[in-house]
Amino acid sequence: SDLLALVLLVGAGLLIRSFFALSEVRPGFTDAQHIQTVRLFFPEPRVPEIERLAQIQADLLHEVATIPGVTEAGFSTALPLELEYQSGNPVAVENKTPVGGIPPNRTIQRISPGLFAALGTRLTAGRDFTWDDLLNQRPVAIVSENVARENWAEPRDVLGKRIRINGDAQWSVVVGVVENVYDDGVDQPPPGLVYFPGVRRGITFAIRSPLAGTEGLLKEIRTKLHAVDPSLPLAQVRTLGDLYRHTMARRAFVLA
């Protein structure tokens, strides 16, 4: 029984060490408790034209960015840990993916300029997207470091190379590389991520502010959004810190 107790004690110690090691992993975003998130959806009957939808979403983001205390803001089809909104596709690399071969699957996100700054995701090579890229639907892309390193020794070597979603006719030029983001939680390997400038009918805003989670900031956000579109419903109003803590709590429960 003493031996069993010792084995259990050592095992518990290793599990606790494992959990604390996970909590030290840089998830690809910073100060999650200071990132307010709001999910928006734009039904097609209300805004049928994609060009108008892009302009409306740009206007909404610019309005939110003027709120006192907001330092950065951006949007994406899915923020880190929002597994229910993520989508993936095989992505081919020009002159690297064998002709006729099936390229590896990537998590695909359509994002606005400023998203990486809002999340605290480091740009390690190249540049961020611009509003010109988004509003004029320029064929450019940003990839995560692990995607770049699969084909090149240095992430910066991917800059200027072309990629495309499998089956698409159009190639996109890679203009930037960002650090890996643990989109599925820090206990899972970071997925290969490919970002394109663009809009979708369902997007999540990431709004960086020390007032994230407070009723005062939420009231300001609602006011700004409804000034542009009074009928716009807001969902998933929470901080990224809430989502991160939930993910870590689930991991702790599994360990327990």
PDB file of C-alpha atoms in Angstrom:
ATOM      1  CA  SER A   1       0.000   0.000   0.000  1.00  0.00           C
ATOM      2  CA  ASP A   2       2.916   2.330   0.715  1.00  0.00           C
ATOM      3  CA  LEU A   3       4.287   1.634  -2.749  1.00  0.00           C
ATOM      4  CA  LEU A   4       0.891   2.330  -4.300  1.00  0.00           C
ATOM      5  CA  ALA A   5       0.629   5.574  -2.347  1.00  0.00           C
ATOM      6  CA  LEU A   6       4.100   6.575  -3.555  1.00  0.00           C
ATOM      7  CA  VAL A   7       3.208   5.795  -7.177  1.00  0.00           C
ATOM      8  CA  LEU A   8       0.011   7.835  -6.891  1.00  0.00           C
ATOM      9  CA  LEU A   9       1.877  10.724  -5.273  1.00  0.00           C
ATOM     10  CA  VAL A  10       4.563  10.745  -7.960  1.00  0.00           C
ATOM     11  CA  GLY A  11       1.916  10.485 -10.668  1.00  0.00           C
ATOM     12  CA  ALA A  12      -0.055  13.380  -9.175  1.00  0.00           C
ATOM     13  CA  GLY A  13       3.131  15.437  -8.992  1.00  0.00           C
ATOM     14  CA  LEU A  14       3.888  14.801 -12.651  1.00  0.00           C
ATOM     15  CA  LEU A  15       0.342  15.749 -13.652  1.00  0.00           C
ATOM     16  CA  ILE A  16       0.541  18.987 -11.659  1.00  0.00           C
ATOM     17  CA  ARG A  17       3.894  19.786 -13.278  1.00  0.00           C
ATOM     18  CA  SER A  18       2.341  19.056 -16.658  1.00  0.00           C
ATOM     19  CA  PHE A  19      -0.517  21.471 -15.967  1.00  0.00           C
ATOM     20  CA  PHE A  20       1.774  24.261 -14.801  1.00  0.00           C
ATOM     21  CA  ALA A  21       3.999  23.702 -17.850  1.00  0.00           C
ATOM     22  CA  LEU A  22       0.932  24.175 -20.061  1.00  0.00           C
ATOM     23  CA  SER A  23       0.053  27.401 -18.259  1.00  0.00           C
ATOM     24  CA  GLU A  24       3.522  28.734 -19.167  1.00  0.00           C
ATOM     25  CA  VAL A  25       3.068  28.126 -22.904  1.00  0.00           C
ATOM     26  CA  ARG A  26       2.745  31.343 -24.923  1.00  0.00           C
ATOM     27  CA  PRO A  27      -0.583  30.698 -26.688  1.00  0.00           C
ATOM     28  CA  GLY A  28      -0.023  33.157 -29.548  1.00  0.00           C
ATOM     29  CA  PHE A  29      -1.938  35.996 -27.864  1.00  0.00           C
ATOM     30  CA  THR A  30      -1.256  38.173 -24.811  1.00  0.00           C
ATOM     31  CA  ASP A  31      -3.234  39.581 -21.872  1.00  0.00           C
ATOM     32  CA  ALA A  32      -6.345  37.661 -22.862  1.00  0.00           C
ATOM     33  CA  GLN A  33      -8.303  39.275 -20.006  1.00  0.00           C
ATOM     34  CA  HIS A  34      -7.891  42.630 -21.816  1.00  0.00           C
ATOM     35  CA  ILE A  35      -9.405  41.366 -25.088  1.00  0.00           C
ATOM     36  CA  GLN A  36     -13.152  41.887 -25.350  1.00  0.00           C
ATOM     37  CA  THR A  37     -14.843  39.670 -27.943  1.00  0.00           C
ATOM     38  CA  VAL A  38     -18.196  40.180 -29.652  1.00  0.00           C
ATOM     39  CA  ARG A  39     -19.688  37.907 -32.303  1.00  0.00           C
ATOM     40  CA  LEU A  40     -21.685  39.506 -35.137  1.00  0.00           C
ATOM     41  CA  PHE A  41     -23.754  37.992 -37.927  1.00  0.00           C
ATOM     42  CA  PHE A  42     -25.008  39.754 -41.067  1.00  0.00           C
ATOM     43  CA  PRO A  43     -27.876  37.899 -42.818  1.00  0.00           C
ATOM     44  CA  GLU A  44     -27.722  37.931 -46.619  1.00  0.00           C
ATOM     45  CA  PRO A  45     -31.182  39.500 -47.100  1.00  0.00           C
ATOM     46  CA  ARG A  46     -30.066  42.536 -45.067  1.00  0.00           C
ATOM     47  CA  VAL A  47     -26.718  43.027 -46.855  1.00  0.00           C
ATOM     48  CA  PRO A  48     -26.652  40.993 -50.079  1.00  0.00           C
ATOM     49  CA  GLU A  49     -23.627  42.684 -51.703  1.00  0.00           C
ATOM     50  CA  ILE A  50     -20.255  41.465 -50.401  1.00  0.00           C
ATOM     51  CA  GLU A  51     -18.593  44.814 -51.217  1.00  0.00           C
ATOM     52  CA  ARG A  52     -21.124  46.684 -49.082  1.00  0.00           C
ATOM     53  CA  LEU A  53     -20.730  44.112 -46.304  1.00  0.00           C
ATOM     54  CA  ALA A  54     -16.963  44.705 -46.315  1.00  0.00           C
ATOM     55  CA  GLN A  55     -17.451  48.456 -46.019  1.00  0.00           C
ATOM     56  CA  ILE A  56     -19.995  48.095 -43.205  1.00  0.00           C
ATOM     57  CA  GLN A  57     -17.678  45.842 -41.216  1.00  0.00           C
ATOM     58  CA  ALA A  58     -14.775  48.256 -41.785  1.00  0.00           C
ATOM     59  CA  ASP A  59     -16.947  51.152 -40.582  1.00  0.00           C
ATOM     60  CA  LEU A  60     -17.998  49.199 -37.483  1.00  0.00           C
ATOM     61  CA  LEU A  61     -14.390  48.429 -36.625  1.00  0.00           C
ATOM     62  CA  HIS A  62     -13.301  52.022 -37.094  1.00  0.00           C
ATOM     63  CA  GLU A  63     -16.110  53.211 -34.824  1.00  0.00           C
ATOM     64  CA  VAL A  64     -15.223  50.719 -32.079  1.00  0.00           C
ATOM     65  CA  ALA A  65     -11.558  51.770 -32.295  1.00  0.00           C
ATOM     66  CA  THR A  66     -12.528  55.324 -31.272  1.00  0.00           C
ATOM     67  CA  ILE A  67     -13.903  54.223 -27.879  1.00  0.00           C
ATOM     68  CA  PRO A  68     -11.789  55.700 -25.048  1.00  0.00           C
ATOM     69  CA  GLY A  69      -9.460  53.042 -23.658  1.00  0.00           C
ATOM     70  CA  VAL A  70      -9.510  50.865 -26.786  1.00  0.00           C
ATOM     71  CA  THR A  71      -5.938  50.537 -28.050  1.00  0.00           C
ATOM     72  CA  GLU A  72      -6.373  48.000 -30.867  1.00  0.00           C
ATOM     73  CA  ALA A  73      -9.258  46.294 -32.641  1.00  0.00           C
ATOM     74  CA  GLY A  74      -9.721  43.758 -35.413  1.00  0.00           C
ATOM     75  CA  PHE A  75     -12.016  40.966 -36.525  1.00  0.00           C
ATOM     76  CA  SER A  76     -11.799  37.406 -37.798  1.00  0.00           C
ATOM     77  CA  THR A  77     -14.053  34.598 -38.875  1.00  0.00           C
ATOM     78  CA  ALA A  78     -12.824  32.875 -35.692  1.00  0.00           C
ATOM     79  CA  LEU A  79     -10.631  33.998 -32.809  1.00  0.00           C
ATOM     80  CA  PRO A  80      -8.255  31.632 -31.000  1.00  0.00           C
ATOM     81  CA  LEU A  81     -10.115  28.849 -29.146  1.00  0.00           C
ATOM     82  CA  GLU A  82     -13.399  29.540 -31.003  1.00  0.00           C
ATOM     83  CA  LEU A  83     -13.458  26.007 -32.350  1.00  0.00           C
ATOM     84  CA  GLU A  84     -17.120  26.144 -33.316  1.00  0.00           C
ATOM     85  CA  TYR A  85     -16.431  28.817 -35.956  1.00  0.00           C
ATOM     86  CA  GLN A  86     -13.212  27.442 -37.457  1.00  0.00           C
ATOM     87  CA  SER A  87     -12.929  25.924 -40.898  1.00  0.00           C
ATOM     88  CA  GLY A  88     -10.141  24.256 -42.819  1.00  0.00           C
ATOM     89  CA  ASN A  89      -9.045  23.411 -46.331  1.00  0.00           C
ATOM     90  CA  PRO A  90      -6.010  21.867 -48.013  1.00  0.00           C
ATOM     91  CA  VAL A  91      -3.622  24.659 -49.050  1.00  0.00           C
ATOM     92  CA  ALA A  92      -1.130  24.141 -51.886  1.00  0.00           C
ATOM     93  CA  VAL A  93       2.273  25.851 -52.106  1.00  0.00           C
ATOM     94  CA  GLU A  94       3.469  26.715 -55.612  1.00  0.00           C
ATOM     95  CA  ASN A  95       6.449  24.582 -56.701  1.00  0.00           C
ATOM     96  CA  LYS A  96       6.347  22.686 -53.390  1.00  0.00           C
ATOM     97  CA  THR A  97       3.107  20.698 -53.396  1.00  0.00           C
ATOM     98  CA  PRO A  98       3.421  17.754 -55.828  1.00  0.00           C
ATOM     99  CA  VAL A  99       1.217  18.099 -58.908  1.00  0.00           C
ATOM    100  CA  GLY A 100      -1.868  15.982 -58.366  1.00  0.00           C
ATOM    101  CA  GLY A 101      -1.035  15.512 -54.692  1.00  0.00           C
ATOM    102  CA  ILE A 102      -3.359  16.448 -51.845  1.00  0.00           C
ATOM    103  CA  PRO A 103      -1.757  19.273 -49.828  1.00  0.00           C
ATOM    104  CA  PRO A 104      -1.996  19.370 -46.016  1.00  0.00           C
ATOM    105  CA  ASN A 105      -5.103  20.742 -44.379  1.00  0.00           C
ATOM    106  CA  ARG A 106      -4.890  24.234 -42.858  1.00  0.00           C
ATOM    107  CA  THR A 107      -7.120  26.283 -40.608  1.00  0.00           C
ATOM    108  CA  ILE A 108      -8.362  29.147 -42.791  1.00  0.00           C
ATOM    109  CA  GLN A 109      -9.296  32.528 -41.358  1.00  0.00           C
ATOM    110  CA  ARG A 110     -10.552  35.689 -43.043  1.00  0.00           C
ATOM    111  CA  ILE A 111      -9.386  38.664 -41.025  1.00  0.00           C
ATOM    112  CA  SER A 112      -9.149  42.430 -40.904  1.00  0.00           C
ATOM    113  CA  PRO A 113      -6.048  44.596 -40.588  1.00  0.00           C
ATOM    114  CA  GLY A 114      -5.161  45.131 -36.936  1.00  0.00           C
ATOM    115  CA  LEU A 115      -6.316  41.712 -35.709  1.00  0.00           C
ATOM    116  CA  PHE A 116      -2.800  40.574 -34.785  1.00  0.00           C
ATOM    117  CA  ALA A 117      -2.146  43.788 -32.846  1.00  0.00           C
ATOM    118  CA  ALA A 118      -5.461  43.356 -31.010  1.00  0.00           C
ATOM    119  CA  LEU A 119      -4.597  39.780 -30.046  1.00  0.00           C
ATOM    120  CA  GLY A 120      -0.921  40.448 -29.316  1.00  0.00           C
ATOM    121  CA  THR A 121       0.106  37.933 -31.987  1.00  0.00           C
ATOM    122  CA  ARG A 122       3.662  38.681 -33.129  1.00  0.00           C
ATOM    123  CA  LEU A 123       4.365  39.387 -36.783  1.00  0.00           C
ATOM    124  CA  THR A 124       7.746  37.694 -37.327  1.00  0.00           C
ATOM    125  CA  ALA A 125       8.314  38.576 -40.984  1.00  0.00           C
ATOM    126  CA  GLY A 126       6.734  40.781 -43.637  1.00  0.00           C
ATOM    127  CA  ARG A 127       3.667  42.932 -43.047  1.00  0.00           C
ATOM    128  CA  ASP A 128       0.085  42.946 -41.826  1.00  0.00           C
ATOM    129  CA  PHE A 129      -2.863  43.307 -44.180  1.00  0.00           C
ATOM    130  CA  THR A 130      -4.072  46.785 -45.169  1.00  0.00           C
ATOM    131  CA  TRP A 131      -7.593  48.038 -45.740  1.00  0.00           C
ATOM    132  CA  ASP A 132      -6.690  48.314 -49.415  1.00  0.00           C
ATOM    133  CA  ASP A 133      -5.980  44.556 -49.383  1.00  0.00           C
ATOM    134  CA  LEU A 134      -9.371  43.834 -47.808  1.00  0.00           C
ATOM    135  CA  LEU A 135     -11.687  46.281 -49.570  1.00  0.00           C
ATOM    136  CA  ASN A 136     -10.181  45.580 -53.011  1.00  0.00           C
ATOM    137  CA  GLN A 137      -9.957  41.809 -52.403  1.00  0.00           C
ATOM    138  CA  ARG A 138      -6.236  41.651 -53.208  1.00  0.00           C
ATOM    139  CA  PRO A 139      -4.814  38.103 -53.541  1.00  0.00           C
ATOM    140  CA  VAL A 140      -2.466  38.160 -50.551  1.00  0.00           C
ATOM    141  CA  ALA A 141      -2.040  35.885 -47.540  1.00  0.00           C
ATOM    142  CA  ILE A 142      -0.282  35.579 -44.179  1.00  0.00           C
ATOM    143  CA  VAL A 143       0.830  32.221 -42.775  1.00  0.00           C
ATOM    144  CA  SER A 144       1.835  30.913 -39.362  1.00  0.00           C
ATOM    145  CA  GLU A 145       5.482  30.061 -38.655  1.00  0.00           C
ATOM    146  CA  ASN A 146       4.893  26.308 -38.669  1.00  0.00           C
ATOM    147  CA  VAL A 147       3.392  26.500 -42.185  1.00  0.00           C
ATOM    148  CA  ALA A 148       6.409  28.494 -43.400  1.00  0.00           C
ATOM    149  CA  ARG A 149       8.932  26.122 -41.793  1.00  0.00           C
ATOM    150  CA  GLU A 150       7.397  23.077 -43.454  1.00  0.00           C
ATOM    151  CA  ASN A 151       8.807  24.262 -46.766  1.00  0.00           C
ATOM    152  CA  TRP A 152      11.568  26.748 -45.939  1.00  0.00           C
ATOM    153  CA  ALA A 153      14.394  26.862 -43.391  1.00  0.00           C
ATOM    154  CA  GLU A 154      13.616  30.464 -42.443  1.00  0.00           C
ATOM    155  CA  PRO A 155      10.052  31.768 -42.144  1.00  0.00           C
ATOM    156  CA  ARG A 156      10.951  34.962 -44.019  1.00  0.00           C
ATOM    157  CA  ASP A 157      11.819  32.857 -47.085  1.00  0.00           C
ATOM    158  CA  VAL A 158       8.110  32.286 -47.703  1.00  0.00           C
ATOM    159  CA  LEU A 159       7.561  36.001 -48.397  1.00  0.00           C
ATOM    160  CA  GLY A 160       6.668  36.565 -52.036  1.00  0.00           C
ATOM    161  CA  LYS A 161       5.815  32.899 -52.600  1.00  0.00           C
ATOM    162  CA  ARG A 162       2.354  31.870 -53.769  1.00  0.00           C
ATOM    163  CA  ILE A 163      -0.246  29.618 -52.141  1.00  0.00           C
ATOM    164  CA  ARG A 164      -3.838  28.740 -52.860  1.00  0.00           C
ATOM    165  CA  ILE A 165      -6.726  26.840 -51.338  1.00  0.00           C
ATOM    166  CA  ASN A 166      -6.916  23.478 -53.089  1.00  0.00           C
ATOM    167  CA  GLY A 167      -9.218  23.702 -56.073  1.00  0.00           C
ATOM    168  CA  ASP A 168      -9.155  27.512 -56.333  1.00  0.00           C
ATOM    169  CA  ALA A 169      -7.914  29.040 -59.566  1.00  0.00           C
ATOM    170  CA  GLN A 170      -6.398  32.120 -57.923  1.00  0.00           C
ATOM    171  CA  TRP A 171      -2.997  32.134 -56.222  1.00  0.00           C
ATOM    172  CA  SER A 172      -2.281  34.466 -53.281  1.00  0.00           C
ATOM    173  CA  VAL A 173       1.117  36.009 -52.549  1.00  0.00           C
ATOM    174  CA  VAL A 174       2.387  35.552 -48.976  1.00  0.00           C
ATOM    175  CA  VAL A 175       3.133  38.990 -47.501  1.00  0.00           C
ATOM    176  CA  GLY A 176       3.609  38.094 -43.826  1.00  0.00           C
ATOM    177  CA  VAL A 177       4.391  35.435 -41.239  1.00  0.00           C
ATOM    178  CA  VAL A 178       3.011  35.378 -37.685  1.00  0.00           C
ATOM    179  CA  GLU A 179       3.864  33.314 -34.630  1.00  0.00           C
ATOM    180  CA  ASN A 180       2.023  30.039 -34.087  1.00  0.00           C
ATOM    181  CA  VAL A 181      -1.323  30.320 -32.314  1.00  0.00           C
ATOM    182  CA  TYR A 182      -2.589  27.463 -30.141  1.00  0.00           C
ATOM    183  CA  ASP A 183      -6.033  27.599 -31.690  1.00  0.00           C
ATOM    184  CA  ASP A 184      -7.131  24.257 -30.205  1.00  0.00           C
ATOM    185  CA  GLY A 185      -5.761  24.897 -26.692  1.00  0.00           C
ATOM    186  CA  VAL A 186      -2.215  24.824 -25.310  1.00  0.00           C
ATOM    187  CA  ASP A 187      -2.411  21.070 -24.711  1.00  0.00           C
ATOM    188  CA  GLN A 188      -2.671  20.496 -28.482  1.00  0.00           C
ATOM    189  CA  PRO A 189      -0.015  21.240 -31.137  1.00  0.00           C
ATOM    190  CA  PRO A 190      -0.647  24.606 -32.831  1.00  0.00           C
ATOM    191  CA  PRO A 191      -2.396  24.033 -36.170  1.00  0.00           C
ATOM    192  CA  GLY A 192      -1.083  25.396 -39.447  1.00  0.00           C
ATOM    193  CA  LEU A 193      -2.933  28.667 -40.011  1.00  0.00           C
ATOM    194  CA  VAL A 194      -3.439  30.610 -43.233  1.00  0.00           C
ATOM    195  CA  TYR A 195      -4.988  34.069 -43.100  1.00  0.00           C
ATOM    196  CA  PHE A 196      -6.611  35.956 -45.954  1.00  0.00           C
ATOM    197  CA  PRO A 197      -7.937  39.536 -45.895  1.00  0.00           C
ATOM    198  CA  GLY A 198     -11.677  39.395 -46.181  1.00  0.00           C
ATOM    199  CA  VAL A 199     -15.090  39.322 -44.621  1.00  0.00           C
ATOM    200  CA  ARG A 200     -17.699  36.700 -43.905  1.00  0.00           C
ATOM    201  CA  ARG A 201     -21.239  37.015 -42.622  1.00  0.00           C
ATOM    202  CA  GLY A 202     -20.178  35.682 -39.232  1.00  0.00           C
ATOM    203  CA  ILE A 203     -17.199  37.444 -37.618  1.00  0.00           C
ATOM    204  CA  THR A 204     -15.847  38.003 -34.120  1.00  0.00           C
ATOM    205  CA  PHE A 205     -14.405  41.335 -33.024  1.00  0.00           C
ATOM    206  CA  ALA A 206     -11.301  41.393 -30.815  1.00  0.00           C
ATOM    207  CA  ILE A 207     -11.158  44.683 -28.914  1.00  0.00           C
ATOM    208  CA  ARG A 208      -8.132  45.344 -26.716  1.00  0.00           C
ATOM    209  CA  SER A 209      -8.790  47.526 -23.673  1.00  0.00           C
ATOM    210  CA  PRO A 210      -7.938  47.480 -19.965  1.00  0.00           C
ATOM    211  CA  LEU A 211     -11.706  47.868 -19.455  1.00  0.00           C
ATOM    212  CA  ALA A 212     -12.531  44.563 -21.188  1.00  0.00           C
ATOM    213  CA  GLY A 213     -15.334  42.740 -19.403  1.00  0.00           C
ATOM    214  CA  THR A 214     -16.773  45.863 -17.784  1.00  0.00           C
ATOM    215  CA  GLU A 215     -20.351  46.998 -18.332  1.00  0.00           C
ATOM    216  CA  GLY A 216     -19.102  50.476 -19.238  1.00  0.00           C
ATOM    217  CA  LEU A 217     -17.076  49.228 -22.191  1.00  0.00           C
ATOM    218  CA  LEU A 218     -19.843  46.884 -23.344  1.00  0.00           C
ATOM    219  CA  LYS A 219     -22.316  49.769 -23.326  1.00  0.00           C
ATOM    220  CA  GLU A 220     -19.924  51.848 -25.451  1.00  0.00           C
ATOM    221  CA  ILE A 221     -19.457  48.963 -27.896  1.00  0.00           C
ATOM    222  CA  ARG A 222     -23.206  48.439 -28.262  1.00  0.00           C
ATOM    223  CA  THR A 223     -23.722  52.172 -28.836  1.00  0.00           C
ATOM    224  CA  LYS A 224     -21.071  52.319 -31.557  1.00  0.00           C
ATOM    225  CA  LEU A 225     -22.263  49.179 -33.338  1.00  0.00           C
ATOM    226  CA  HIS A 226     -25.942  50.132 -33.223  1.00  0.00           C
ATOM    227  CA  ALA A 227     -25.142  53.616 -34.531  1.00  0.00           C
ATOM    228  CA  VAL A 228     -24.015  51.901 -37.747  1.00  0.00           C
ATOM    229  CA  ASP A 229     -26.705  49.184 -37.726  1.00  0.00           C
ATOM    230  CA  PRO A 230     -29.445  49.410 -35.044  1.00  0.00           C
ATOM    231  CA  SER A 231     -30.711  45.876 -35.762  1.00  0.00           C
ATOM    232  CA  LEU A 232     -27.315  44.199 -35.338  1.00  0.00           C
ATOM    233  CA  PRO A 233     -27.495  41.355 -32.767  1.00  0.00           C
ATOM    234  CA  LEU A 234     -24.464  40.829 -30.513  1.00  0.00           C
ATOM    235  CA  ALA A 235     -23.505  37.316 -29.392  1.00  0.00           C
ATOM    236  CA  GLN A 236     -20.664  35.607 -27.480  1.00  0.00           C
ATOM    237  CA  VAL A 237     -19.987  38.769 -25.496  1.00  0.00           C
ATOM    238  CA  ARG A 238     -17.037  37.674 -23.354  1.00  0.00           C
ATOM    239  CA  THR A 239     -13.324  38.224 -22.952  1.00  0.00           C
ATOM    240  CA  LEU A 240     -10.746  35.994 -24.568  1.00  0.00           C
ATOM    241  CA  GLY A 241      -9.540  35.473 -21.005  1.00  0.00           C
ATOM    242  CA  ASP A 242     -12.887  33.848 -20.160  1.00  0.00           C
ATOM    243  CA  LEU A 243     -12.460  31.455 -23.069  1.00  0.00           C
ATOM    244  CA  TYR A 244      -8.835  30.709 -22.161  1.00  0.00           C
ATOM    245  CA  ARG A 245      -9.716  30.012 -18.512  1.00  0.00           C
ATOM    246  CA  HIS A 246     -12.518  27.691 -19.610  1.00  0.00           C
ATOM    247  CA  THR A 247     -10.080  25.771 -21.811  1.00  0.00           C
ATOM    248  CA  MET A 248      -7.527  25.482 -18.991  1.00  0.00           C
ATOM    249  CA  ALA A 249     -10.228  24.475 -16.502  1.00  0.00           C
ATOM    250  CA  ARG A 250     -11.308  21.675 -18.837  1.00  0.00           C
ATOM    251  CA  ARG A 251      -7.702  20.487 -19.044  1.00  0.00           C
ATOM    252  CA  ALA A 252      -7.381  20.643 -15.251  1.00  0.00           C
ATOM    253  CA  PHE A 253     -10.562  18.567 -14.913  1.00  0.00           C
ATOM    254  CA  VAL A 254      -9.154  15.912 -17.244  1.00  0.00           C
ATOM    255  CA  LEU A 255      -5.934  15.804 -15.195  1.00  0.00           C
ATOM    256  CA  ALA A 256      -7.934  15.530 -11.974  1.00  0.00           C
TER     257      ALA A 256
END
